[in-house]
Coordinates of C-alpha atoms in Angstrom, one line a residue:
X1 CA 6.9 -20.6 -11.9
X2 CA 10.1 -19.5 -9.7
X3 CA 9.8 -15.4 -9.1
X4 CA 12.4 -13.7 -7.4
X5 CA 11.1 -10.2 -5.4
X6 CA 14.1 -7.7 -5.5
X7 CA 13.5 -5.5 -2.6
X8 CA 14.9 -3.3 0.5
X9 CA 15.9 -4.9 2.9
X10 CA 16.9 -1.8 4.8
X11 CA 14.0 -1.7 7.9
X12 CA 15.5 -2.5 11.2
X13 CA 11.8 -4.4 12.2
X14 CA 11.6 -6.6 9.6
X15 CA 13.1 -8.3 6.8
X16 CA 10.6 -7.6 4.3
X17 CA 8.0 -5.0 4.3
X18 CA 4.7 -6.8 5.2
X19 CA 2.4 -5.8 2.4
X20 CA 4.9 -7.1 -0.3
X21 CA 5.4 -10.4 2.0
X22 CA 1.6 -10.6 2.2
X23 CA 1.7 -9.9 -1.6
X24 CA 4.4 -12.9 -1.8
X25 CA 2.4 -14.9 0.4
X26 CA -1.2 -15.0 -1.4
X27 CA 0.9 -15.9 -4.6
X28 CA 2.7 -18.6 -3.1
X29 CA -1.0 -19.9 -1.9
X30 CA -1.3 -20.0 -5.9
X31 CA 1.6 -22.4 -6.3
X32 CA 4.0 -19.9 -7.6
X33 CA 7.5 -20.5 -6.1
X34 CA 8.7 -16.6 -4.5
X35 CA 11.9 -16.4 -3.2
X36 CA 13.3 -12.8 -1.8
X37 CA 16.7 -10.7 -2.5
X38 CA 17.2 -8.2 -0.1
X39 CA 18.7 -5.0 -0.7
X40 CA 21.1 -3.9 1.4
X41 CA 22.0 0.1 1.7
X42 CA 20.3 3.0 1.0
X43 CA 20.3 5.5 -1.5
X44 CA 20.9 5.3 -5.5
X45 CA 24.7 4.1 -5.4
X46 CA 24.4 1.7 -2.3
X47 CA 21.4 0.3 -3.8
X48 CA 23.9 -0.1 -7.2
X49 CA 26.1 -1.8 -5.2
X50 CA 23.8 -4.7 -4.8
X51 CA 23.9 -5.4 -8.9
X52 CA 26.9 -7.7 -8.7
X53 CA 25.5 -9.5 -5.9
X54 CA 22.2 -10.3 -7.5
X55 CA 23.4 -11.5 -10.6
X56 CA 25.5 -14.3 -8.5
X57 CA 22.5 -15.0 -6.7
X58 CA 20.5 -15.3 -10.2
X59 CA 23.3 -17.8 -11.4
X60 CA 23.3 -20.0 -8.4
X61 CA 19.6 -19.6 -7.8
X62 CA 17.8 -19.6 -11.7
X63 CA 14.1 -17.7 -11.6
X64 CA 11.7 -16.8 -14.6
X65 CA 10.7 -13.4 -13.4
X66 CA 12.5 -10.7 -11.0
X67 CA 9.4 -9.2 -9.7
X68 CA 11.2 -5.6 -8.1
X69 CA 9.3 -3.7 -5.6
X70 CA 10.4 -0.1 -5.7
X71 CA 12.3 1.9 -8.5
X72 CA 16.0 1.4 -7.3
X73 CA 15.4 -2.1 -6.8
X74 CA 14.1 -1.9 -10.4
X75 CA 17.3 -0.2 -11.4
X76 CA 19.4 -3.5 -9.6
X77 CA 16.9 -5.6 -11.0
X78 CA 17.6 -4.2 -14.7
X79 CA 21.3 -4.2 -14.3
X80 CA 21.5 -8.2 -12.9
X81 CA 19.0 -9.7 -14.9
X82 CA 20.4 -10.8 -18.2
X83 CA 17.4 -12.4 -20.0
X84 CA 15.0 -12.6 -17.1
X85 CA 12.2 -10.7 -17.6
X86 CA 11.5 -7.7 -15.2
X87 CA 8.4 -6.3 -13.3
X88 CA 8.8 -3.8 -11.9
X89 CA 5.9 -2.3 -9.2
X90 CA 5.8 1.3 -8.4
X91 CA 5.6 1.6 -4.6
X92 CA 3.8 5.6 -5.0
X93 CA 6.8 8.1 -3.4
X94 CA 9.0 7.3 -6.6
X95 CA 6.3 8.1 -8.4
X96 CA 5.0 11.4 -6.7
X97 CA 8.0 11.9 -4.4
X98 CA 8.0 12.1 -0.6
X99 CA 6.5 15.3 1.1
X100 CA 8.2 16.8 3.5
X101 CA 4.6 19.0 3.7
X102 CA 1.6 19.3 1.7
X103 CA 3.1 19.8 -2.1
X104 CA 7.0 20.2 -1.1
X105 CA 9.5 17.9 -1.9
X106 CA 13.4 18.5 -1.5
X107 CA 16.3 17.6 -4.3
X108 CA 15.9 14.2 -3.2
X109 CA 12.8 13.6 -3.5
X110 CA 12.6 15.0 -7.0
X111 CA 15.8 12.5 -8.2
X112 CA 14.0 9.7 -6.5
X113 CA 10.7 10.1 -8.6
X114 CA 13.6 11.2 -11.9
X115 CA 15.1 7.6 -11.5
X116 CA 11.6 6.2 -11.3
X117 CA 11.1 7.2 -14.8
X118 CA 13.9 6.8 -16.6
X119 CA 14.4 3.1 -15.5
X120 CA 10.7 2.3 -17.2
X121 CA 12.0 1.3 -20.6
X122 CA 14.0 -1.2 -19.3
X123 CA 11.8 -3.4 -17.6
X124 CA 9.2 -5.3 -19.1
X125 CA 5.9 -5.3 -17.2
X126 CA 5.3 -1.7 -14.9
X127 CA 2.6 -2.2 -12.2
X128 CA 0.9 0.8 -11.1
X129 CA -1.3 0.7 -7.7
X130 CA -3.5 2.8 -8.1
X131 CA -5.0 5.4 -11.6
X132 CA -3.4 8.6 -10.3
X133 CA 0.1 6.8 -10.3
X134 CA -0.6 5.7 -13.6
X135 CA -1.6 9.0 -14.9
X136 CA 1.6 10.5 -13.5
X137 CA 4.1 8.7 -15.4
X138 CA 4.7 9.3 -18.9
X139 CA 5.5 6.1 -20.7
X140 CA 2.2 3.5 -20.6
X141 CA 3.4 1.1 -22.9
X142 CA 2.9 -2.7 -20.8
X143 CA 1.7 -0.8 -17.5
X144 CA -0.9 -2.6 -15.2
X145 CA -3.1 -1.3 -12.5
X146 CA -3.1 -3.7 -9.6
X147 CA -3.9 -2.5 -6.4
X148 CA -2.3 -3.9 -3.2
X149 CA -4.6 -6.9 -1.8
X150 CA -5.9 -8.0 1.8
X151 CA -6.2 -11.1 2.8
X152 CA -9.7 -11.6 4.2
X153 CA -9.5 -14.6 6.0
X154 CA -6.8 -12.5 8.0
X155 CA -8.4 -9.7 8.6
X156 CA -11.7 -11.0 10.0
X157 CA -15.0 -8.8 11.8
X158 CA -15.5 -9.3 15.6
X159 CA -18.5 -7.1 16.3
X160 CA -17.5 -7.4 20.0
X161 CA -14.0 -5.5 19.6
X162 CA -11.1 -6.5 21.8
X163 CA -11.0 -3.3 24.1
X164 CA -10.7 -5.0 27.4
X165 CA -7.5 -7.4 26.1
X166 CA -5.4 -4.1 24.4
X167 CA -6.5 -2.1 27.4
X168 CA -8.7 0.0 25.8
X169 CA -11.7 1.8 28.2
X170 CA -15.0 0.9 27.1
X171 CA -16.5 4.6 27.0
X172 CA -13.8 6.7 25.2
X173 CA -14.1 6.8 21.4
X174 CA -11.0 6.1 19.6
X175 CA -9.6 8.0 16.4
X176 CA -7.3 5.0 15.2
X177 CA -4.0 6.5 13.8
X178 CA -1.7 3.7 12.0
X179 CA 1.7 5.1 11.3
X180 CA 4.9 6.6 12.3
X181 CA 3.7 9.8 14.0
X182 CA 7.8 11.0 13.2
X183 CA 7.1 10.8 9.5
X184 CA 6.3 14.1 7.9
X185 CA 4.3 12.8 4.8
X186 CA 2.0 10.2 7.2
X187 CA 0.8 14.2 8.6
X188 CA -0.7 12.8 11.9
X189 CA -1.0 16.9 12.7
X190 CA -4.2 16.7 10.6
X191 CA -6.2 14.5 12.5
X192 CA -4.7 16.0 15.7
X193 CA -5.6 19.6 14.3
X194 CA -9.2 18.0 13.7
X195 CA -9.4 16.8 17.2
X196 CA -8.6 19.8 18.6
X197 CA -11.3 22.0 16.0
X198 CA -14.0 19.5 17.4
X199 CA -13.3 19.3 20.8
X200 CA -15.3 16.4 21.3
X201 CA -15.6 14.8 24.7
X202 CA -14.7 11.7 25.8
X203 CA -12.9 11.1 22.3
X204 CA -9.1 10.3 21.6
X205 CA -6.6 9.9 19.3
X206 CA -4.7 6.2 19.7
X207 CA -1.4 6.1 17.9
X208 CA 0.3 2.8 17.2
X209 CA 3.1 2.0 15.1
X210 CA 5.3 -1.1 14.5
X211 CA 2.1 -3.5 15.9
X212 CA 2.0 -6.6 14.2
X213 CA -0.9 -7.8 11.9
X214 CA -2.6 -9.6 14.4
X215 CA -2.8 -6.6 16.4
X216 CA -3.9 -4.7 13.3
X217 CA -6.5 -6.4 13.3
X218 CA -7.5 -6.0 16.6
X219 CA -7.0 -2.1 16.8
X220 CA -9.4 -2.1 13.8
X221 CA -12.0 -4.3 15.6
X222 CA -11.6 -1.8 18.5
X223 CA -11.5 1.6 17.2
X224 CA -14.6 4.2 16.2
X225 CA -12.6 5.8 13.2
X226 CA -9.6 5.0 11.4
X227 CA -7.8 8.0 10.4
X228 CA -5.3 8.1 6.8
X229 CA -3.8 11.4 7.2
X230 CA -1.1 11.4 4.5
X231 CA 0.1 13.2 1.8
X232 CA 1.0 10.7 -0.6
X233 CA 0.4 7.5 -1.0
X234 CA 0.2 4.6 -3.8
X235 CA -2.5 1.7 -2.8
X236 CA -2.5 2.3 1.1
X237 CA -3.4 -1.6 2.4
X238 CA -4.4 0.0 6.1
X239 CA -6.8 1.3 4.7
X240 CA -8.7 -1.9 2.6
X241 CA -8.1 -3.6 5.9
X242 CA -9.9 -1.0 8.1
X243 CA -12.6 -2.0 5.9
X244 CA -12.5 -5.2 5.8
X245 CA -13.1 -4.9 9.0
X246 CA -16.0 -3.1 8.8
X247 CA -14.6 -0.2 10.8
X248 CA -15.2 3.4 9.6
X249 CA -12.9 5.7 7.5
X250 CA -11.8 8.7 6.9
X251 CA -9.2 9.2 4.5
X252 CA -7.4 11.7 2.5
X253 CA -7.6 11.9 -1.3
X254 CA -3.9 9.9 -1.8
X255 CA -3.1 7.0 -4.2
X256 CA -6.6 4.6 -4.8
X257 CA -8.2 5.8 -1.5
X258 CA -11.3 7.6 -2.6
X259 CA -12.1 4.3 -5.3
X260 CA -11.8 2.1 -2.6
X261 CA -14.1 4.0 -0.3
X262 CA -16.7 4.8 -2.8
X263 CA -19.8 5.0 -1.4
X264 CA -19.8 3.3 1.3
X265 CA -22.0 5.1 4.5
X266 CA -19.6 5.9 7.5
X267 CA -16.5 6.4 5.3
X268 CA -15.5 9.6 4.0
X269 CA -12.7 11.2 2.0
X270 CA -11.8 14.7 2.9
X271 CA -11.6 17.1 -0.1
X272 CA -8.1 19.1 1.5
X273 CA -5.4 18.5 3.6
X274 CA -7.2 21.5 5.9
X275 CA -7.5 20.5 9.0
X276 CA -11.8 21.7 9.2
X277 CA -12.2 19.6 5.8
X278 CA -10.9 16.7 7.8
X279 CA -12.3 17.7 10.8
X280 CA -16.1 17.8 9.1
X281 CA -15.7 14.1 7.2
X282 CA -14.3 13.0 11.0
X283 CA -17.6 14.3 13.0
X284 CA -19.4 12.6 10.3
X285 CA -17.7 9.5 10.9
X286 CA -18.1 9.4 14.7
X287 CA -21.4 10.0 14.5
X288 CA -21.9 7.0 12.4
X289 CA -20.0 4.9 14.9
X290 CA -22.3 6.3 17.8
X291 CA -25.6 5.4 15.9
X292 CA -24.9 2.6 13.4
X293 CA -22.1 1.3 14.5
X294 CA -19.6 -0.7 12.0
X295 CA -19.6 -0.5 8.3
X296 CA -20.5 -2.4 4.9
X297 CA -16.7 -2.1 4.1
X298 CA -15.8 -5.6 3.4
X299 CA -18.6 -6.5 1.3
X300 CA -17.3 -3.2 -1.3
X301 CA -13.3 -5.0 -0.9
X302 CA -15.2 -8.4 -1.9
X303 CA -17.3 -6.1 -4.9
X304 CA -13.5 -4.6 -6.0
X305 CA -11.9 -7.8 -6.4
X306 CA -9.4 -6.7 -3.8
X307 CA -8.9 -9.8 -1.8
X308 CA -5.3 -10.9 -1.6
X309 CA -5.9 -14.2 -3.9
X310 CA -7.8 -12.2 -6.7
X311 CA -4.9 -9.7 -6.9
X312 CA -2.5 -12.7 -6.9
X313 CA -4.1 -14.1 -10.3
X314 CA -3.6 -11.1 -11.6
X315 CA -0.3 -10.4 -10.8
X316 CA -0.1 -14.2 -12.0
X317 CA -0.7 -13.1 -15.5
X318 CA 1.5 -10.2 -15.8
X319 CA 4.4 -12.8 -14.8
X320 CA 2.5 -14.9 -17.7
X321 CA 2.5 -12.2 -20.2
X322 CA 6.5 -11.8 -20.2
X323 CA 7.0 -14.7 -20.5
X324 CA 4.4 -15.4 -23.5
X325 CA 3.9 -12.1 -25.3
X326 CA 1.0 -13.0 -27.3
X327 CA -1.1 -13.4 -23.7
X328 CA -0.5 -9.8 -23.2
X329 CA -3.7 -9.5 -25.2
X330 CA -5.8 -11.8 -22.7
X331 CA -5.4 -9.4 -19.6
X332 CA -8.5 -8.2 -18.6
X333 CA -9.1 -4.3 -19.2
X334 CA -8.7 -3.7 -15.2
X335 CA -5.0 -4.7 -15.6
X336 CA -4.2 -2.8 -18.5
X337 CA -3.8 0.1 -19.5
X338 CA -3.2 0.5 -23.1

């Protein structure tokens, strides 16, 4: 099976965003053939700009799915295509908009998540990452809920950490921050606002953005706490990777976070965007770091089916399904929603 991702190609660090290369990765591991378009230019009419180009690539280059990440690469998607079936996978800000702060969103930000709805009926698979982006849009007909994956054999436990190679002093307790600290709806202020309410000795805040995955991993390994601040999000990977690590959590209620967490001990969801909600789930936290230590995280990932190859074979036979309508029956009732 030939799929051909449709998506930005905007990001001046890399080519491809790494959760939907990872994505492309584990279904390559399945033997499906994945080949990438990047879009070039931003907003709605550069991205329309990329329509002409795309359909010569389709001619010269023949796949049985365009798999688009993102609505306005669904919108390009739609308009090349011809016969090829589309799928098209919500990425969670053109579904609930980007925040400039907690429940704001600008003109912009209100067309984006407009244009993420009207291009629905002209696709034929949607996949959703998480239940509150599925309840948000209106059409459900052929929508999926697949979560984004992590690859476990990536992200592997080292109880010993790897403070002494990052640098890292053996006696400070670190509050992990993964993000860019400039963007408004990743709301590092919370944890920083937290900090500052608990006053905690010998306890820090570590920032780091624009690390590569093998460092990910290390941070993790290394850290007390990871910390997801934001205000929106749609199937965050950091944080099914911070527990695959086994390192503990604290999260806001955004995009599949909280059913990811469950009940786990030493990872906690705050119940607001205040900064003494936070603040309380985060003493929690550390204190579970001082006296247990690491989490039972990546046994609940393994429990969710949320490794990278499960999600794959899922993803597998959404492909299957538009191809072969009468399989659409077959999915399982995780992947479906009507």
């Amino acid at each position: 099976m030939k799929i051909l991702f449709v998506v930005s190609g905007n990001n001046a660090y890399y080519d491809v965003a790494p959760f939907i290369k990872s994505q492309g990765d584990s279904l390559e591991r399945e033997g499906v053939e994945v080949t990438y378009f990047l879009i070039k230019g931003k907003g709605m009419m550069n991205y329309l700009k990329n329509a002409g180009p795309l359909k010569k690539h389709l001619r010269e280059n023949p796949a049985d799915v365009i798999h688009a990440h993102y609505s306005l690469c669904g919108w390009v998607a739609v308009l090349a295509s011809g016969k090829i079936p589309v799928v098209l996978s919500y990425m969670g800000d053109d579904v609930f908009g980007a925040h400039l702060a907690q429940g704001k969103r600008d003109f912009k930000s209100w067309l984006l998540t407009w244009l993420g709805k009207a291009v629905q009926p002209f696709v034929q698979a949607v996949i959703c990452k998480s239940p509150s982006m599925m309840e948000a849009i209106e059409r459900k007909k052929n929508v999926y809920l697949v979560p984004n994956g992590v690859r476990l054999e990536q992200f592997k436990i080292n109880p010993k950490g790897y403070r002494e190679e990052l640098g890292l002093d053996p006696n400070i307790k670190y509050v992990l921050f993964l993000g860019d600290p400039s963007n408004t709806n990743k709301n590092v202020s919370l944890v920083e606002n937290a900090l500052d309410i608990l006053n905690l000795p010998d306890t820090e805040l570590l920032v780091r953005y624009k690390v590569s995955h093998d460092l990910v991993v290390k941070y993790l390994n290394s850290a007390d706490v990871f910390v997801l601040c934001s205000f929106s999000e749609g199937s965050p990977n950091v944080v099914k990777e911070a527990m695959a690590c086994n390192c503990p959590v604290v999260a806001t209620n955004v995009g599949d976070a909280a059913h990811v967490i469950g009940k786990v001990p030493g990872c906690y969801v705050s119940p607001s965007f205040k900064p003494e909600d936070f603040a309380a789930k985060l003493k929690l936290a550390l204190k579970f770091a001082g006296t247990t230590g690491r989490t039972e995280g990546r046994k609940q990932i393994e429990t969710l089916g949320l490794d990278a190859g499960s999600i794959a074979q899922r993803i597998i036979s959404i492909y299957k399904s538009t191809l072969n309508p009468e399989l659409k029956n077959s999915l399982q009732p995780i992947e479906k929603l009507n």
